[in-house]
């Protein structure tokens, strides 16, 4: 067993309802013959629900400390991160500007799901194409310049809040998980695998770093919902290195610590296959838990598909990190309705 490493959390603003519960999925566990728990990070709030608010606690503290009055961030049309940012900004009396990706900005998607909530929170939405999104740093800079020219004080939050600072949110989650696991019947005798969705990498970077800092000895498995394993090894590796440079005396993690389960992107980012939606439906009916189609639904489908092939592949105990995203389900209502 490795040693815990001394460190200090940066300051944060309390925004998330934490600690979140760890709940055993009894029927699902019976089905696969392994213990399956859900860490309910979908309970971190209502408007702020999901994983992003944990990162925002640290990021927005920094923004407020810098005197910001407006936050600028970006994401896909149904971005949970953008919705959480828009509402967290309101809680702090700030404005928000969201760069949202859509194939044709002339005809943006209907205000459903997260988009409806973004509008409700009075976020300024700027629709950009996927090609423009590739150059989002330039769009960030332009927006910031415009705001400064109007006398505002903008603060840029990179995609998904997936930065070294944002990673602290999931370092803190590992601290919670270690105490959750300590309360189980046989905490030490059973190895634990934590499974989560990977979209922009900051949740996984925090989990990997927290695992080392708290000597938790969990196996951390991230399921990519876009791009591929090589891409995320690089992205997450960069966030981890940046974190280590900024906050630690010496490195504690390398890319070898980043385990990505690839092969479940399916039709592509935010595009669902019937078997993924069926898995969401079946879990709702088995355990009364709702997943989202873009992140948790894909990660969950990956988990059960692997368990179907080999029930022992993740060891005797699994913690599935439910990172939220419920509002995204309403944007696939038609597809889902066919399966009900
Ligand atoms: C609901 C949900 N789960 C998981 C993720 C993935 O987290 P990360 O972007 O930190 O990889 C995201 C965002 O991308 C999300 O919105």
Tab-separated table of C-alpha atoms and ligand atoms in Angstrom:
chain	number	residue	atom	x	y	z
A	1	UNK	CA	0.000	0.000	0.000
A	2	UNK	CA	1.469	3.360	-0.999
A	3	UNK	CA	1.619	6.435	1.267
A	4	UNK	CA	-0.725	9.410	1.160
A	5	UNK	CA	0.986	12.569	-0.066
A	6	UNK	CA	0.647	15.868	1.834
A	7	UNK	CA	-0.973	18.677	-0.155
A	8	UNK	CA	-3.295	21.641	0.252
A	9	UNK	CA	-6.490	22.185	-1.662
A	10	UNK	CA	-6.759	25.565	-3.393
A	11	UNK	CA	-9.613	27.739	-2.130
A	12	UNK	CA	-13.076	26.865	-3.396
A	13	UNK	CA	-16.600	28.237	-3.351
A	14	UNK	CA	-19.149	25.766	-2.057
A	15	UNK	CA	-21.559	25.126	-4.936
A	16	UNK	CA	-22.032	21.349	-5.042
A	17	UNK	CA	-24.175	19.279	-2.705
A	18	UNK	CA	-21.452	16.989	-1.457
A	19	UNK	CA	-20.605	14.391	-0.277
A	20	UNK	CA	-22.816	12.545	-2.738
A	21	UNK	CA	-24.220	9.143	-1.747
A	22	UNK	CA	-22.718	5.806	-2.714
A	23	UNK	CA	-25.619	3.490	-3.518
A	24	UNK	CA	-25.532	-0.237	-4.084
A	25	UNK	CA	-27.377	-1.454	-7.176
A	26	UNK	CA	-28.620	-4.723	-5.713
A	27	UNK	CA	-30.399	-6.206	-8.722
A	28	UNK	CA	-27.656	-5.192	-11.125
A	29	UNK	CA	-25.075	-6.696	-8.758
A	30	UNK	CA	-27.019	-9.956	-8.656
A	31	UNK	CA	-27.292	-10.015	-12.419
A	32	UNK	CA	-23.530	-9.866	-12.954
A	33	UNK	CA	-22.381	-11.576	-9.748
A	34	UNK	CA	-20.184	-8.634	-8.677
A	35	UNK	CA	-20.849	-5.736	-6.311
A	36	UNK	CA	-21.904	-2.670	-8.281
A	37	UNK	CA	-22.283	0.718	-6.593
A	38	UNK	CA	-23.184	4.080	-8.116
A	39	UNK	CA	-21.503	7.226	-6.814
A	40	UNK	CA	-24.364	9.681	-7.276
A	41	UNK	CA	-22.674	12.761	-8.640
A	42	UNK	CA	-25.918	13.375	-10.508
A	43	UNK	CA	-27.070	14.539	-7.048
A	44	UNK	CA	-24.583	17.414	-6.774
A	45	UNK	CA	-27.478	19.791	-7.405
A	46	UNK	CA	-30.443	20.408	-9.696
A	47	UNK	CA	-29.464	23.269	-11.992
A	48	UNK	CA	-25.840	22.488	-11.146
A	49	UNK	CA	-26.200	18.698	-11.289
A	50	UNK	CA	-23.357	16.481	-12.449
A	51	UNK	CA	-19.585	16.430	-12.402
A	52	UNK	CA	-18.913	19.932	-13.729
A	53	UNK	CA	-19.936	21.762	-10.588
A	54	UNK	CA	-17.190	20.036	-8.624
A	55	UNK	CA	-14.610	21.548	-10.976
A	56	UNK	CA	-16.399	24.896	-11.002
A	57	UNK	CA	-16.056	25.228	-7.233
A	58	UNK	CA	-12.333	25.756	-7.714
A	59	UNK	CA	-12.436	27.546	-11.062
A	60	UNK	CA	-15.070	30.103	-10.092
A	61	UNK	CA	-13.321	30.840	-6.812
A	62	UNK	CA	-10.321	31.804	-8.919
A	63	UNK	CA	-12.482	33.817	-11.338
A	64	UNK	CA	-14.107	35.780	-8.517
A	65	UNK	CA	-10.691	36.317	-6.893
A	66	UNK	CA	-9.506	37.836	-10.180
A	67	UNK	CA	-12.428	40.281	-10.113
A	68	UNK	CA	-14.285	38.661	-13.050
A	69	UNK	CA	-17.841	39.738	-13.782
A	70	UNK	CA	-18.397	37.492	-16.826
A	71	UNK	CA	-17.338	33.913	-17.554
A	72	UNK	CA	-16.827	32.614	-21.081
A	73	UNK	CA	-16.829	28.908	-21.826
A	74	UNK	CA	-17.633	26.447	-24.619
A	75	UNK	CA	-19.047	23.026	-25.423
A	76	UNK	CA	-21.376	20.987	-27.600
A	77	UNK	CA	-24.937	22.238	-28.113
A	78	UNK	CA	-26.227	20.165	-25.183
A	79	UNK	CA	-23.191	20.837	-22.983
A	80	UNK	CA	-23.782	20.035	-19.319
A	81	UNK	CA	-20.690	22.015	-18.481
A	82	UNK	CA	-22.070	25.154	-20.138
A	83	UNK	CA	-25.422	24.778	-18.401
A	84	UNK	CA	-23.766	24.263	-15.006
A	85	UNK	CA	-21.481	27.247	-15.657
A	86	UNK	CA	-24.417	29.493	-16.632
A	87	UNK	CA	-26.258	28.652	-13.394
A	88	UNK	CA	-23.204	28.727	-11.142
A	89	UNK	CA	-22.408	32.150	-12.600
A	90	UNK	CA	-25.899	33.348	-11.652
A	91	UNK	CA	-25.429	32.045	-8.098
A	92	UNK	CA	-22.397	34.312	-7.873
A	93	UNK	CA	-23.942	37.315	-9.611
A	94	UNK	CA	-21.863	36.873	-12.783
A	95	UNK	CA	-22.814	36.862	-16.465
A	96	UNK	CA	-21.972	34.026	-18.843
A	97	UNK	CA	-21.127	33.744	-22.522
A	98	UNK	CA	-21.322	30.268	-24.081
A	99	UNK	CA	-19.717	29.254	-27.372
A	100	UNK	CA	-21.873	26.327	-28.446
A	101	UNK	CA	-21.046	23.973	-31.329
A	102	UNK	CA	-23.617	23.202	-34.004
A	103	UNK	CA	-23.325	22.125	-37.654
A	104	UNK	CA	-25.196	25.187	-38.939
A	105	UNK	CA	-25.193	28.299	-36.723
A	106	UNK	CA	-27.790	29.857	-39.058
A	107	UNK	CA	-30.218	27.203	-37.871
A	108	UNK	CA	-29.326	26.439	-34.266
A	109	UNK	CA	-31.001	23.540	-32.463
A	110	UNK	CA	-34.327	24.042	-30.701
A	111	UNK	CA	-34.136	25.292	-27.113
A	112	UNK	CA	-34.514	21.869	-25.531
A	113	UNK	CA	-32.789	20.220	-22.586
A	114	UNK	CA	-29.626	22.057	-21.553
A	115	UNK	CA	-30.104	24.778	-24.195
A	116	UNK	CA	-33.452	25.707	-22.669
A	117	UNK	CA	-31.757	25.960	-19.281
A	118	UNK	CA	-28.909	28.071	-20.701
A	119	UNK	CA	-31.525	30.527	-22.011
A	120	UNK	CA	-33.368	30.464	-18.704
A	121	UNK	CA	-30.130	31.475	-16.961
A	122	UNK	CA	-29.809	34.335	-19.472
A	123	UNK	CA	-26.530	33.079	-20.884
A	124	UNK	CA	-25.373	34.789	-24.078
A	125	UNK	CA	-25.160	31.956	-26.601
A	126	UNK	CA	-22.834	32.223	-29.593
A	127	UNK	CA	-23.319	29.389	-32.067
A	128	UNK	CA	-20.168	28.262	-33.882
A	129	UNK	CA	-19.456	25.493	-36.394
A	130	UNK	CA	-17.353	22.415	-35.546
A	131	UNK	CA	-14.543	23.917	-37.686
A	132	UNK	CA	-14.680	27.187	-35.757
A	133	UNK	CA	-14.793	25.185	-32.533
A	134	UNK	CA	-11.404	23.676	-33.443
A	135	UNK	CA	-10.088	27.226	-33.110
A	136	UNK	CA	-12.037	28.005	-29.960
A	137	UNK	CA	-9.083	29.726	-28.303
A	138	UNK	CA	-9.296	32.466	-30.951
A	139	UNK	CA	-13.033	32.796	-30.388
A	140	UNK	CA	-12.425	32.982	-26.652
A	141	UNK	CA	-9.871	35.743	-27.191
A	142	UNK	CA	-12.222	37.711	-29.476
A	143	UNK	CA	-15.081	37.464	-27.025
A	144	UNK	CA	-12.834	38.511	-24.169
A	145	UNK	CA	-11.516	41.492	-26.162
A	146	UNK	CA	-15.047	42.633	-26.977
A	147	UNK	CA	-16.079	42.391	-23.345
A	148	UNK	CA	-13.017	44.272	-22.139
A	149	UNK	CA	-13.741	47.013	-24.694
A	150	UNK	CA	-17.184	47.350	-23.088
A	151	UNK	CA	-15.620	47.685	-19.647
A	152	UNK	CA	-16.325	44.124	-18.461
A	153	UNK	CA	-13.873	41.768	-16.752
A	154	UNK	CA	-14.104	38.364	-18.474
A	155	UNK	CA	-12.665	35.052	-17.304
A	156	UNK	CA	-12.174	32.178	-19.746
A	157	UNK	CA	-12.999	28.632	-18.654
A	158	UNK	CA	-11.570	26.076	-21.128
A	159	UNK	CA	-13.744	23.237	-22.458
A	160	UNK	CA	-15.358	21.163	-19.715
A	161	UNK	CA	-13.460	23.024	-16.994
A	162	UNK	CA	-10.819	20.383	-17.700
A	163	UNK	CA	-7.768	22.168	-16.370
A	164	UNK	CA	-5.272	21.550	-13.595
A	165	UNK	CA	-7.375	23.748	-11.294
A	166	UNK	CA	-10.641	21.999	-12.235
A	167	UNK	CA	-9.032	18.601	-11.560
A	168	UNK	CA	-9.112	19.393	-7.839
A	169	UNK	CA	-12.847	18.704	-7.959
A	170	UNK	CA	-12.197	15.052	-8.666
A	171	UNK	CA	-9.243	14.841	-6.325
A	172	UNK	CA	-11.815	15.778	-3.679
A	173	UNK	CA	-14.140	13.057	-4.996
A	174	UNK	CA	-11.478	10.417	-4.404
A	175	UNK	CA	-11.262	11.657	-0.819
A	176	UNK	CA	-15.030	11.067	-0.549
A	177	UNK	CA	-14.757	7.676	-2.222
A	178	UNK	CA	-12.098	6.489	0.224
A	179	UNK	CA	-14.404	7.256	3.121
A	180	UNK	CA	-17.408	5.734	1.274
A	181	UNK	CA	-15.471	2.518	0.761
A	182	UNK	CA	-14.194	2.489	4.339
A	183	UNK	CA	-17.815	2.177	5.457
A	184	UNK	CA	-18.498	-0.938	3.392
A	185	UNK	CA	-18.494	-4.404	4.986
A	186	UNK	CA	-15.105	-5.532	3.879
A	187	UNK	CA	-13.318	-2.406	2.690
A	188	UNK	CA	-9.728	-3.529	2.435
A	189	UNK	CA	-10.162	-7.136	1.349
A	190	UNK	CA	-11.880	-6.230	-1.901
A	191	UNK	CA	-10.286	-4.364	-4.766
A	192	UNK	CA	-12.363	-1.580	-6.290
A	193	UNK	CA	-12.644	-0.393	-9.884
A	194	UNK	CA	-14.065	3.082	-10.518
A	195	UNK	CA	-15.648	3.515	-13.959
A	196	UNK	CA	-16.510	6.922	-15.429
A	197	UNK	CA	-17.183	8.644	-18.741
A	198	UNK	CA	-14.448	10.700	-20.397
A	199	UNK	CA	-15.430	13.734	-22.470
A	200	UNK	CA	-12.817	16.422	-21.989
A	201	UNK	CA	-10.574	14.614	-19.505
A	202	UNK	CA	-10.679	16.705	-16.326
A	203	UNK	CA	-12.719	14.223	-14.324
A	204	UNK	CA	-10.263	11.431	-15.103
A	205	UNK	CA	-7.197	13.591	-14.439
A	206	UNK	CA	-8.616	14.422	-10.998
A	207	UNK	CA	-9.463	10.791	-10.280
A	208	UNK	CA	-5.994	9.579	-11.288
A	209	UNK	CA	-4.268	12.268	-9.212
A	210	UNK	CA	-6.591	11.775	-6.232
A	211	UNK	CA	-5.944	8.053	-6.351
A	212	UNK	CA	-2.254	8.764	-5.809
A	213	UNK	CA	-2.658	11.597	-3.312
A	214	UNK	CA	-4.932	9.513	-1.083
A	215	UNK	CA	-3.142	6.216	-1.771
A	216	UNK	CA	-6.580	4.868	-2.592
A	217	UNK	CA	-5.468	1.934	-4.733
A	218	UNK	CA	-8.573	2.047	-6.880
A	219	UNK	CA	-8.401	0.922	-10.477
A	220	UNK	CA	-9.577	3.972	-12.439
A	221	UNK	CA	-11.169	3.178	-15.803
A	222	UNK	CA	-12.360	5.956	-18.114
A	223	UNK	CA	-14.667	5.229	-21.040
A	224	UNK	CA	-14.134	7.722	-23.867
A	225	UNK	CA	-17.355	8.985	-25.458
A	226	UNK	CA	-15.555	10.689	-28.350
A	227	UNK	CA	-12.115	10.587	-30.020
A	228	UNK	CA	-9.952	7.623	-28.976
A	229	UNK	CA	-7.611	6.224	-26.359
A	230	UNK	CA	-4.432	7.852	-27.754
A	231	UNK	CA	-6.088	11.244	-27.893
A	232	UNK	CA	-7.215	11.048	-24.263
A	233	UNK	CA	-3.923	9.647	-22.992
A	234	UNK	CA	-2.367	12.836	-24.391
A	235	UNK	CA	-5.067	15.254	-23.206
A	236	UNK	CA	-5.304	13.799	-19.702
A	237	UNK	CA	-1.522	13.387	-19.503
A	238	UNK	CA	-1.129	17.103	-20.262
A	239	UNK	CA	-3.620	18.113	-17.549
A	240	UNK	CA	-1.886	15.827	-15.044
A	241	UNK	CA	1.551	17.256	-15.876
A	242	UNK	CA	0.251	20.784	-15.571
A	243	UNK	CA	-1.307	19.943	-12.191
A	244	UNK	CA	1.945	18.421	-10.966
A	245	UNK	CA	3.975	21.442	-12.121
A	246	UNK	CA	1.597	23.862	-10.439
A	247	UNK	CA	0.675	22.144	-7.199
A	248	UNK	CA	3.058	19.331	-6.273
A	249	UNK	CA	6.686	19.155	-5.267
A	250	UNK	CA	7.251	16.066	-7.348
A	251	UNK	CA	5.313	14.106	-9.965
A	252	UNK	CA	3.120	11.286	-8.694
A	253	UNK	CA	1.345	10.085	-11.860
A	254	UNK	CA	2.254	9.353	-15.468
A	255	UNK	CA	0.315	8.391	-18.598
A	256	UNK	CA	0.762	4.757	-17.501
A	257	UNK	CA	-1.805	5.502	-14.764
A	258	UNK	CA	-4.468	6.530	-17.299
A	259	UNK	CA	-6.606	3.533	-18.266
A	260	UNK	CA	-8.989	4.267	-21.117
A	261	UNK	CA	-11.566	1.721	-22.226
A	262	UNK	CA	-11.949	2.498	-25.925
A	263	UNK	CA	-14.431	1.015	-28.410
A	264	UNK	CA	-17.713	2.459	-27.131
A	265	UNK	CA	-17.949	5.771	-28.981
A	266	UNK	CA	-20.529	4.050	-31.189
A	267	UNK	CA	-22.002	6.364	-33.830
A	268	UNK	CA	-19.978	9.304	-32.503
A	269	UNK	CA	-20.131	12.037	-29.896
A	270	UNK	CA	-23.699	12.716	-28.758
A	271	UNK	CA	-25.075	10.199	-31.282
A	272	UNK	CA	-26.888	7.232	-29.798
A	273	UNK	CA	-27.271	3.634	-30.912
A	274	UNK	CA	-30.458	1.731	-29.980
A	275	UNK	CA	-28.528	-0.653	-27.715
A	276	UNK	CA	-27.211	2.285	-25.653
A	277	UNK	CA	-30.692	3.725	-25.220
A	278	UNK	CA	-32.018	0.254	-24.375
A	279	UNK	CA	-29.390	-0.016	-21.649
A	280	UNK	CA	-30.572	3.340	-20.237
A	281	UNK	CA	-34.196	2.161	-20.355
A	282	UNK	CA	-33.392	-1.191	-18.742
A	283	UNK	CA	-31.426	0.393	-15.894
A	284	UNK	CA	-34.270	2.837	-15.206
A	285	UNK	CA	-36.618	-0.148	-14.958
A	286	UNK	CA	-34.254	-2.336	-12.930
A	287	UNK	CA	-32.910	0.155	-10.410
A	288	UNK	CA	-34.907	3.390	-10.819
A	289	UNK	CA	-31.820	5.324	-11.939
A	290	UNK	CA	-31.689	7.540	-15.038
A	291	UNK	CA	-28.548	7.974	-17.142
A	292	UNK	CA	-27.880	10.428	-19.964
A	293	UNK	CA	-27.351	9.410	-23.598
A	294	UNK	CA	-24.060	11.276	-24.232
A	295	UNK	CA	-21.829	10.313	-21.298
A	296	UNK	CA	-23.100	8.069	-18.533
A	297	UNK	CA	-25.290	5.996	-20.878
A	298	UNK	CA	-22.287	5.177	-23.054
A	299	UNK	CA	-19.990	4.487	-20.106
A	300	UNK	CA	-22.643	2.274	-18.520
A	301	UNK	CA	-23.235	0.427	-21.792
A	302	UNK	CA	-19.465	-0.147	-22.001
A	303	UNK	CA	-19.407	-1.477	-18.433
A	304	UNK	CA	-22.240	-3.981	-18.907
A	305	UNK	CA	-20.969	-5.060	-22.321
A	306	UNK	CA	-17.578	-5.881	-20.790
A	307	UNK	CA	-19.231	-7.648	-17.844
A	308	UNK	CA	-21.320	-9.714	-20.244
A	309	UNK	CA	-18.114	-10.885	-21.928
A	310	UNK	CA	-16.301	-11.508	-18.642
A	311	UNK	CA	-18.002	-10.853	-15.273
A	312	UNK	CA	-14.608	-10.773	-13.543
A	313	UNK	CA	-12.992	-8.182	-15.799
A	314	UNK	CA	-13.304	-5.300	-13.298
A	315	UNK	CA	-12.778	-7.400	-10.159
A	316	UNK	CA	-15.251	-8.028	-7.335
A	317	UNK	CA	-16.374	-4.440	-6.687
A	318	UNK	CA	-17.260	-1.690	-9.141
A	319	UNK	CA	-18.109	1.918	-8.432
A	320	UNK	CA	-19.796	3.503	-11.435
A	321	UNK	CA	-19.438	7.265	-11.225
A	322	UNK	CA	-22.782	8.747	-12.250
A	323	UNK	CA	-21.636	12.126	-13.524
A	324	UNK	CA	-25.129	13.455	-14.279
A	325	UNK	CA	-26.299	14.822	-17.623
A	326	UNK	CA	-29.998	14.025	-17.215
A	327	UNK	CA	-31.181	17.070	-19.200
A	328	UNK	CA	-29.470	15.712	-22.319
A	329	UNK	CA	-31.989	12.861	-22.339
A	330	UNK	CA	-34.764	15.221	-23.380
A	331	UNK	CA	-32.995	15.976	-26.647
A	332	UNK	CA	-33.309	12.294	-27.692
A	333	UNK	CA	-36.936	11.966	-26.592
A	334	UNK	CA	-38.112	10.835	-30.046
A	335	UNK	CA	-35.463	8.130	-30.345
A	336	UNK	CA	-36.147	6.967	-26.813
A	337	UNK	CA	-39.922	6.956	-27.262
A	338	UNK	CA	-39.560	4.236	-29.908
A	339	UNK	CA	-38.107	1.935	-27.263
A	340	UNK	CA	-40.737	2.464	-24.595
B	1	LIG	C1	-22.649	14.153	-17.670
B	1	LIG	C2	-21.196	14.135	-17.976
B	1	LIG	N1	-20.472	13.058	-17.638
B	1	LIG	C3	-19.162	12.971	-17.911
B	1	LIG	C4	-18.508	13.980	-18.570
B	1	LIG	C5	-17.051	13.818	-18.867
B	1	LIG	O1	-16.266	14.544	-17.994
B	1	LIG	P1	-14.917	15.213	-18.472
B	1	LIG	O2	-15.288	16.266	-19.473
B	1	LIG	O3	-14.334	15.758	-17.254
B	1	LIG	O4	-14.110	14.143	-19.117
B	1	LIG	C6	-19.210	15.138	-18.955
B	1	LIG	C7	-18.583	16.257	-19.692
B	1	LIG	O5	-17.846	16.157	-20.607
B	1	LIG	C8	-20.585	15.216	-18.638
B	1	LIG	O6	-21.308	16.293	-18.973
